[in-house]
Amino acid sequence: MSMATETFRLHAATPFDFVHTCTAHGWAVLSPFTWDDATQRLVRVERLLDGTHVVLHMRGIPHGVHVTVESATPLTPSQRAACERVVRTCLRLDEDLRPFYARIAEHPEWRSFPRGGGRLLRSPTLFEDIVKTICTTNTRWAQTKRMVQRLVEAFGERPTFAPHTPTFPTPQALAQASDEALKACGLGYRAAAVREIARAVAEGALDIEAWRTSEAPTAELRKRLLSLRGIGPYAAATLLMLIGRYDEVPFDSIYRDFVVRTFFKGEPPPSKADLQRVYDEWGEWKYLAYWFDPRWKDA
DNA sequence: CAGGTGAGAAAAGATAGCGT
DNA sequence: ACGCTATCTTTTCTCACCTG
């Protein structure tokens, strides 16, 4: 079998920390991403819109990322541009967090926060992020990893030159999947939610990818997310973060425990509203202020 | 005693249903 | 329309209980 390789570098216009971006949350170990901690490299198999399969190997360089692309045949200019777009999207190279950095500069306890940190890795498409987020609900992380792994194994496409590493399934593939096949991936009741969304996207009835660049207010996007079956308040907040809106906080058991420990230690049980309020002063940066709160280390 | 089997419990949010 | 509560759902883990 033949294989072509080429490399390119991409740079962020504002401060950027590759390793921090990859390890800021669990996404880097959800298939088809893999993260090698020893070499600090991120790998991903990707299906480009024209159906081409590529393997992207990413490593950090000053202010950016070095990418090695493997493909069956040499890339055309448009395929190469597509690879660049995927990397820019996943690593949020175009996101400007300088206003957030200005905010944390006012707080001495944030002093050790790395310059260029604060980005959270995401998938090339919002569709993939939605499916993965649904797989995080009502379960624990180990099971989430298994669900996603099995979905990719069962419904992904395998590059001829790398048959052991499938791509993330397309909406079309998941829309056609049978209930039994989806449940065999360990999705349980989530199977119906995933297929419903996959079907709507595949049919063109639901243009979720536009939500990432939408100018709509966060409340409106939240409403749209909540209208999807399988997505409740927690999942909506997580997806807003993945879209790039940080003005909501993911109220789950982890959040509750952390906030009670950190802000209400030894006090009578606070109400949900009290707990939800504690990051209000951070405005549109609430999610990042919570997620990267320096007090996690003390807990 | 090694190796199944099976009932609960635990964990984690989504969601329907009620009151204000 | 908003804020709680109670209920629903699935998978895995735990531990007692059989069985050959």
GROMACS .gro file of C-alpha atoms (C1' of nucleotides) in nm:
model
  339
    1MET     CA    1   0.000   0.000   0.000
    2SER     CA    2   0.120   0.351  -0.072
    3MET     CA    3   0.138   0.641   0.166
    4ALA     CA    4   0.236   1.004   0.133
    5THR     CA    5   0.362   1.233   0.407
    6GLU     CA    6   0.389   1.606   0.436
    7THR     CA    7   0.430   1.860   0.711
    8PHE     CA    8   0.322   2.213   0.787
    9ARG     CA    9   0.323   2.456   1.076
   10LEU     CA   10   0.039   2.669   1.204
   11HIS     CA   11   0.065   2.963   1.437
   12ALA     CA   12  -0.178   3.131   1.671
   13ALA     CA   13  -0.210   3.507   1.660
   14THR     CA   14  -0.241   3.525   2.040
   15PRO     CA   15  -0.060   3.330   2.316
   16PHE     CA   16  -0.099   2.955   2.273
   17ASP     CA   17   0.005   2.651   2.477
   18PHE     CA   18  -0.023   2.324   2.285
   19VAL     CA   19   0.014   2.080   2.575
   20HIS     CA   20  -0.219   2.275   2.800
   21THR     CA   21  -0.480   2.281   2.523
   22CYS     CA   22  -0.458   1.905   2.470
   23THR     CA   23  -0.465   1.809   2.837
   24ALA     CA   24  -0.710   2.066   2.972
   25HIS     CA   25  -0.988   1.810   2.966
   26GLY     CA   26  -1.044   1.449   2.864
   27TRP     CA   27  -1.120   1.498   2.495
   28ALA     CA   28  -0.765   1.408   2.381
   29VAL     CA   29  -0.813   1.048   2.491
   30LEU     CA   30  -1.152   1.003   2.328
   31SER     CA   31  -1.126   0.813   2.001
   32PRO     CA   32  -1.030   0.895   1.730
   33PHE     CA   33  -0.797   1.129   1.921
   34THR     CA   34  -0.502   0.974   2.097
   35TRP     CA   35  -0.264   1.155   2.328
   36ASP     CA   36   0.085   1.027   2.397
   37ASP     CA   37   0.194   1.174   2.726
   38ALA     CA   38   0.555   1.062   2.689
   39THR     CA   39   0.609   1.242   2.358
   40GLN     CA   40   0.331   1.500   2.412
   41ARG     CA   41   0.186   1.437   2.072
   42LEU     CA   42  -0.174   1.443   1.963
   43VAL     CA   43  -0.282   1.209   1.683
   44ARG     CA   44  -0.609   1.199   1.500
   45VAL     CA   45  -0.748   1.009   1.204
   46GLU     CA   46  -0.972   1.231   1.000
   47ARG     CA   47  -1.211   1.197   0.712
   48LEU     CA   48  -1.203   1.511   0.500
   49LEU     CA   49  -1.524   1.634   0.340
   50ASP     CA   50  -1.423   1.484   0.005
   51GLY     CA   51  -1.392   1.142   0.171
   52THR     CA   52  -1.013   1.140   0.186
   53HIS     CA   53  -0.862   0.982   0.494
   54VAL     CA   54  -0.565   1.141   0.666
   55VAL     CA   55  -0.373   1.084   0.987
   56LEU     CA   56  -0.271   1.406   1.162
   57HIS     CA   57   0.026   1.401   1.399
   58MET     CA   58   0.048   1.720   1.603
   59ARG     CA   59   0.316   1.850   1.836
   60GLY     CA   60   0.374   2.185   1.997
   61ILE     CA   61   0.620   2.444   1.871
   62PRO     CA   62   0.662   2.801   1.999
   63HIS     CA   63   0.335   2.991   1.933
   64GLY     CA   64   0.186   2.708   1.734
   65VAL     CA   65   0.178   2.350   1.620
   66HIS     CA   66   0.379   2.129   1.389
   67VAL     CA   67   0.164   1.888   1.187
   68THR     CA   68   0.262   1.577   0.995
   69VAL     CA   69  -0.007   1.447   0.763
   70GLU     CA   70  -0.017   1.092   0.636
   71SER     CA   71  -0.240   1.014   0.341
   72ALA     CA   72  -0.278   0.746   0.073
   73THR     CA   73  -0.178   0.986  -0.204
   74PRO     CA   74  -0.016   1.332  -0.196
   75LEU     CA   75  -0.259   1.601  -0.081
   76THR     CA   76  -0.412   1.846  -0.322
   77PRO     CA   77  -0.401   2.211  -0.217
   78SER     CA   78  -0.764   2.201  -0.107
   79GLN     CA   79  -0.712   1.884   0.094
   80ARG     CA   80  -0.417   2.043   0.259
   81ALA     CA   81  -0.625   2.349   0.340
   82ALA     CA   82  -0.890   2.122   0.485
   83CYS     CA   83  -0.631   1.961   0.713
   84GLU     CA   84  -0.523   2.304   0.831
   85ARG     CA   85  -0.882   2.398   0.907
   86VAL     CA   86  -0.929   2.081   1.112
   87VAL     CA   87  -0.620   2.154   1.321
   88ARG     CA   88  -0.711   2.520   1.368
   89THR     CA   89  -1.060   2.423   1.480
   90CYS     CA   90  -0.957   2.146   1.721
   91LEU     CA   91  -0.688   2.355   1.888
   92ARG     CA   92  -0.887   2.681   1.866
   93LEU     CA   93  -0.588   2.860   1.717
   94ASP     CA   94  -0.808   3.152   1.618
   95GLU     CA   95  -0.968   3.201   1.958
   96ASP     CA   96  -0.862   3.521   2.132
   97LEU     CA   97  -0.847   3.471   2.507
   98ARG     CA   98  -0.666   3.796   2.584
   99PRO     CA   99  -0.970   3.942   2.763
  100PHE     CA  100  -0.970   3.637   2.988
  101TYR     CA  101  -0.597   3.678   3.053
  102ALA     CA  102  -0.661   4.039   3.145
  103ARG     CA  103  -0.919   3.923   3.398
  104ILE     CA  104  -0.696   3.663   3.565
  105ALA     CA  105  -0.416   3.915   3.586
  106GLU     CA  106  -0.627   4.090   3.851
  107HIS     CA  107  -0.613   3.778   4.068
  108PRO     CA  108  -0.284   3.686   4.233
  109GLU     CA  109  -0.387   3.324   4.285
  110TRP     CA  110  -0.391   3.279   3.907
  111ARG     CA  111  -0.027   3.378   3.878
  112SER     CA  112   0.092   3.027   3.795
  113PHE     CA  113  -0.161   2.984   3.514
  114PRO     CA  114   0.037   2.917   3.195
  115ARG     CA  115   0.060   3.186   2.935
  116GLY     CA  116  -0.146   3.070   2.638
  117GLY     CA  117  -0.351   2.826   2.848
  118GLY     CA  118  -0.727   2.817   2.867
  119ARG     CA  119  -0.817   2.659   2.537
  120LEU     CA  120  -0.997   2.326   2.559
  121LEU     CA  121  -0.948   2.076   2.279
  122ARG     CA  122  -1.252   2.010   2.067
  123SER     CA  123  -1.355   1.796   1.772
  124PRO     CA  124  -1.350   1.910   1.411
  125THR     CA  125  -1.730   1.914   1.404
  126LEU     CA  126  -1.994   2.012   1.655
  127PHE     CA  127  -2.172   1.691   1.560
  128GLU     CA  128  -1.887   1.486   1.701
  129ASP     CA  129  -1.875   1.699   2.015
  130ILE     CA  130  -2.250   1.654   2.065
  131VAL     CA  131  -2.232   1.277   2.032
  132LYS     CA  132  -1.939   1.262   2.271
  133THR     CA  133  -2.106   1.493   2.521
  134ILE     CA  134  -2.418   1.275   2.519
  135CYS     CA  135  -2.185   0.986   2.596
  136THR     CA  136  -2.067   1.168   2.908
  137THR     CA  137  -2.415   1.199   3.059
  138ASN     CA  138  -2.548   0.972   3.332
  139THR     CA  139  -2.230   0.776   3.344
  140ARG     CA  140  -1.865   0.783   3.439
  141TRP     CA  141  -1.559   0.860   3.238
  142ALA     CA  142  -1.441   0.500   3.186
  143GLN     CA  143  -1.772   0.414   3.029
  144THR     CA  144  -1.771   0.726   2.814
  145LYS     CA  145  -1.437   0.621   2.668
  146ARG     CA  146  -1.571   0.275   2.595
  147MET     CA  147  -1.884   0.405   2.426
  148VAL     CA  148  -1.694   0.639   2.197
  149GLN     CA  149  -1.429   0.376   2.124
  150ARG     CA  150  -1.693   0.125   2.020
  151LEU     CA  151  -1.884   0.380   1.812
  152VAL     CA  152  -1.568   0.459   1.619
  153GLU     CA  153  -1.478   0.091   1.578
  154ALA     CA  154  -1.826   0.001   1.462
  155PHE     CA  155  -1.917   0.293   1.236
  156GLY     CA  156  -1.595   0.473   1.146
  157GLU     CA  157  -1.414   0.443   0.814
  158ARG     CA  158  -1.075   0.276   0.799
  159PRO     CA  159  -0.798   0.434   0.592
  160THR     CA  160  -0.636   0.182   0.356
  161PHE     CA  161  -0.293   0.277   0.488
  162ALA     CA  162  -0.395   0.268   0.855
  163PRO     CA  163  -0.674   0.010   0.886
  164HIS     CA  164  -0.657  -0.014   1.264
  165THR     CA  165  -0.752   0.345   1.333
  166PRO     CA  166  -1.100   0.435   1.210
  167THR     CA  167  -1.236   0.786   1.169
  168PHE     CA  168  -1.523   0.929   1.373
  169PRO     CA  169  -1.854   0.816   1.221
  170THR     CA  170  -2.034   1.055   0.988
  171PRO     CA  171  -2.389   1.167   1.070
  172GLN     CA  172  -2.499   0.952   0.777
  173ALA     CA  173  -2.337   0.642   0.922
  174LEU     CA  174  -2.496   0.694   1.263
  175ALA     CA  175  -2.833   0.784   1.111
  176GLN     CA  176  -2.843   0.446   0.940
  177ALA     CA  177  -2.725   0.251   1.243
  178SER     CA  178  -2.974   0.010   1.397
  179ASP     CA  179  -3.085   0.047   1.755
  180GLU     CA  180  -2.926  -0.286   1.844
  181ALA     CA  181  -2.593  -0.189   1.689
  182LEU     CA  182  -2.586   0.140   1.879
  183LYS     CA  183  -2.682  -0.023   2.204
  184ALA     CA  184  -2.410  -0.282   2.149
  185CYS     CA  185  -2.173   0.014   2.182
  186GLY     CA  186  -2.301   0.057   2.537
  187LEU     CA  187  -2.510   0.365   2.459
  188GLY     CA  188  -2.828   0.241   2.620
  189TYR     CA  189  -3.104   0.503   2.608
  190ARG     CA  190  -2.853   0.743   2.448
  191ALA     CA  191  -2.880   0.544   2.126
  192ALA     CA  192  -3.214   0.703   2.040
  193ALA     CA  193  -3.085   1.054   2.111
  194VAL     CA  194  -2.773   1.005   1.901
  195ARG     CA  195  -2.961   0.860   1.608
  196GLU     CA  196  -3.225   1.129   1.620
  197ILE     CA  197  -2.963   1.402   1.595
  198ALA     CA  198  -2.760   1.212   1.335
  199ARG     CA  199  -3.069   1.171   1.122
  200ALA     CA  200  -3.167   1.538   1.140
  201VAL     CA  201  -2.812   1.644   1.051
  202ALA     CA  202  -2.782   1.389   0.770
  203GLU     CA  203  -3.111   1.502   0.621
  204GLY     CA  204  -3.001   1.864   0.635
  205ALA     CA  205  -3.287   1.955   0.868
  206LEU     CA  206  -3.048   2.059   1.143
  207ASP     CA  207  -2.746   2.277   1.065
  208ILE     CA  208  -2.559   2.245   1.392
  209GLU     CA  209  -2.220   2.329   1.243
  210ALA     CA  210  -2.343   2.685   1.190
  211TRP     CA  211  -2.391   2.717   1.567
  212ARG     CA  212  -2.017   2.739   1.615
  213THR     CA  213  -1.994   3.061   1.420
  214SER     CA  214  -2.339   3.192   1.505
  215GLU     CA  215  -2.376   3.546   1.632
  216ALA     CA  216  -2.684   3.447   1.831
  217PRO     CA  217  -2.679   3.523   2.204
  218THR     CA  218  -2.570   3.242   2.431
  219ALA     CA  219  -2.919   3.207   2.577
  220GLU     CA  220  -3.053   3.139   2.228
  221LEU     CA  221  -2.787   2.877   2.155
  222ARG     CA  222  -2.859   2.720   2.491
  223LYS     CA  223  -3.225   2.695   2.404
  224ARG     CA  224  -3.143   2.524   2.076
  225LEU     CA  225  -2.912   2.277   2.247
  226LEU     CA  226  -3.174   2.197   2.513
  227SER     CA  227  -3.428   2.129   2.243
  228LEU     CA  228  -3.226   1.827   2.135
  229ARG     CA  229  -3.329   1.507   2.309
  230GLY     CA  230  -3.059   1.378   2.541
  231ILE     CA  231  -2.914   1.720   2.614
  232GLY     CA  232  -3.000   1.875   2.949
  233PRO     CA  233  -2.853   2.170   3.140
  234TYR     CA  234  -2.519   2.004   3.207
  235ALA     CA  235  -2.465   1.889   2.849
  236ALA     CA  236  -2.577   2.226   2.714
  237ALA     CA  237  -2.320   2.410   2.927
  238THR     CA  238  -2.046   2.171   2.814
  239LEU     CA  239  -2.141   2.216   2.450
  240LEU     CA  240  -2.155   2.594   2.484
  241MET     CA  241  -1.797   2.573   2.610
  242LEU     CA  242  -1.704   2.359   2.311
  243ILE     CA  243  -1.868   2.614   2.084
  244GLY     CA  244  -1.663   2.885   2.248
  245ARG     CA  245  -1.916   3.044   2.484
  246TYR     CA  246  -1.794   3.047   2.840
  247ASP     CA  247  -2.075   3.231   3.014
  248GLU     CA  248  -2.236   2.921   3.164
  249VAL     CA  249  -2.111   2.674   3.417
  250PRO     CA  250  -2.162   2.294   3.391
  251PHE     CA  251  -2.367   2.217   3.699
  252ASP     CA  252  -2.289   1.853   3.769
  253SER     CA  253  -2.183   1.650   4.070
  254ILE     CA  254  -1.819   1.752   4.023
  255TYR     CA  255  -1.912   2.119   4.017
  256ARG     CA  256  -2.135   2.086   4.319
  257ASP     CA  257  -1.870   1.906   4.525
  258PHE     CA  258  -1.596   2.149   4.432
  259VAL     CA  259  -1.798   2.462   4.493
  260VAL     CA  260  -1.935   2.340   4.826
  261ARG     CA  261  -1.584   2.251   4.941
  262THR     CA  262  -1.428   2.570   4.817
  263PHE     CA  263  -1.689   2.837   4.887
  264PHE     CA  264  -1.920   2.696   5.153
  265LYS     CA  265  -1.692   2.488   5.372
  266GLY     CA  266  -1.849   2.428   5.712
  267GLU     CA  267  -2.159   2.629   5.624
  268PRO     CA  268  -2.518   2.506   5.609
  269PRO     CA  269  -2.607   2.338   5.278
  270PRO     CA  270  -2.635   2.611   5.012
  271SER     CA  271  -2.914   2.618   4.755
  272LYS     CA  272  -2.853   2.534   4.393
  273ALA     CA  273  -2.890   2.900   4.305
  274ASP     CA  274  -2.621   2.993   4.558
  275LEU     CA  275  -2.388   2.737   4.405
  276GLN     CA  276  -2.458   2.855   4.055
  277ARG     CA  277  -2.385   3.216   4.145
  278VAL     CA  278  -2.029   3.183   4.269
  279TYR     CA  279  -1.864   3.251   3.932
  280ASP     CA  280  -2.103   3.526   3.825
  281GLU     CA  281  -1.841   3.796   3.858
  282TRP     CA  282  -1.652   3.633   3.570
  283GLY     CA  283  -1.926   3.717   3.323
  284GLU     CA  284  -1.854   3.569   2.984
  285TRP     CA  285  -1.555   3.376   3.124
  286LYS     CA  286  -1.739   3.178   3.392
  287TYR     CA  287  -1.665   2.837   3.250
  288LEU     CA  288  -1.291   2.895   3.221
  289ALA     CA  289  -1.276   3.055   3.566
  290TYR     CA  290  -1.436   2.743   3.711
  291TRP     CA  291  -1.255   2.486   3.502
  292PHE     CA  292  -0.911   2.630   3.561
  293ASP     CA  293  -0.978   2.755   3.913
  294PRO     CA  294  -0.641   2.745   4.093
  295ARG     CA  295  -0.817   2.614   4.404
  296TRP     CA  296  -0.863   2.272   4.242
  297LYS     CA  297  -0.515   2.189   4.365
  298ASP     CA  298  -0.618   2.245   4.727
  299ALA     CA  299  -0.915   2.014   4.697
  300DC     C1'  300  -1.233  -2.430   4.620
  301DA     C1'  301  -1.268  -2.202   4.152
  302DG     C1'  302  -1.606  -2.022   3.871
  303DG     C1'  303  -2.051  -1.855   3.735
  304DT     C1'  304  -2.511  -1.605   3.866
  305DG     C1'  305  -2.790  -1.255   4.024
  306DA     C1'  306  -2.984  -0.916   4.318
  307DG     C1'  307  -2.880  -0.458   4.490
  308DA     C1'  308  -2.634  -0.037   4.522
  309DA     C1'  309  -2.399   0.334   4.322
  310DA     C1'  310  -2.326   0.692   4.004
  311DA     C1'  311  -2.492   1.068   3.705
  312DG     C1'  312  -2.784   1.359   3.482
  313DA     C1'  313  -3.231   1.401   3.192
  314DT     C1'  314  -3.696   1.496   3.233
  315DA     C1'  315  -4.172   1.520   3.363
  316DG     C1'  316  -4.461   1.727   3.694
  317DC     C1'  317  -4.586   2.067   4.033
  318DG     C1'  318  -4.620   2.478   4.263
  319DT     C1'  319  -4.532   2.979   4.284
  320DA     C1'  320  -4.218   3.167   3.288
  321DC     C1'  321  -3.922   3.001   3.659
  322DG     C1'  322  -3.750   2.698   4.029
  323DC     C1'  323  -3.767   2.273   4.264
  324DT     C1'  324  -3.867   1.772   4.343
  325DA     C1'  325  -3.937   1.328   4.243
  326DT     C1'  326  -3.884   0.990   3.914
  327DC     C1'  327  -3.654   0.750   3.536
  328DT     C1'  328  -3.261   0.523   3.293
  329DT     C1'  329  -2.841   0.253   3.200
  330DT     C1'  330  -2.410   0.038   3.308
  331DT     C1'  331  -2.076  -0.119   3.624
  332DC     C1'  332  -1.936  -0.261   4.071
  333DT     C1'  333  -2.003  -0.543   4.492
  334DC     C1'  334  -2.090  -0.922   4.746
  335DA     C1'  335  -2.356  -1.310   4.875
  336DC     C1'  336  -2.496  -1.751   4.697
  337DC     C1'  337  -2.487  -2.164   4.425
  338DT     C1'  338  -2.273  -2.547   4.155
  339DG     C1'  339  -1.958  -2.904   3.994
   0.00000   0.00000   0.00000
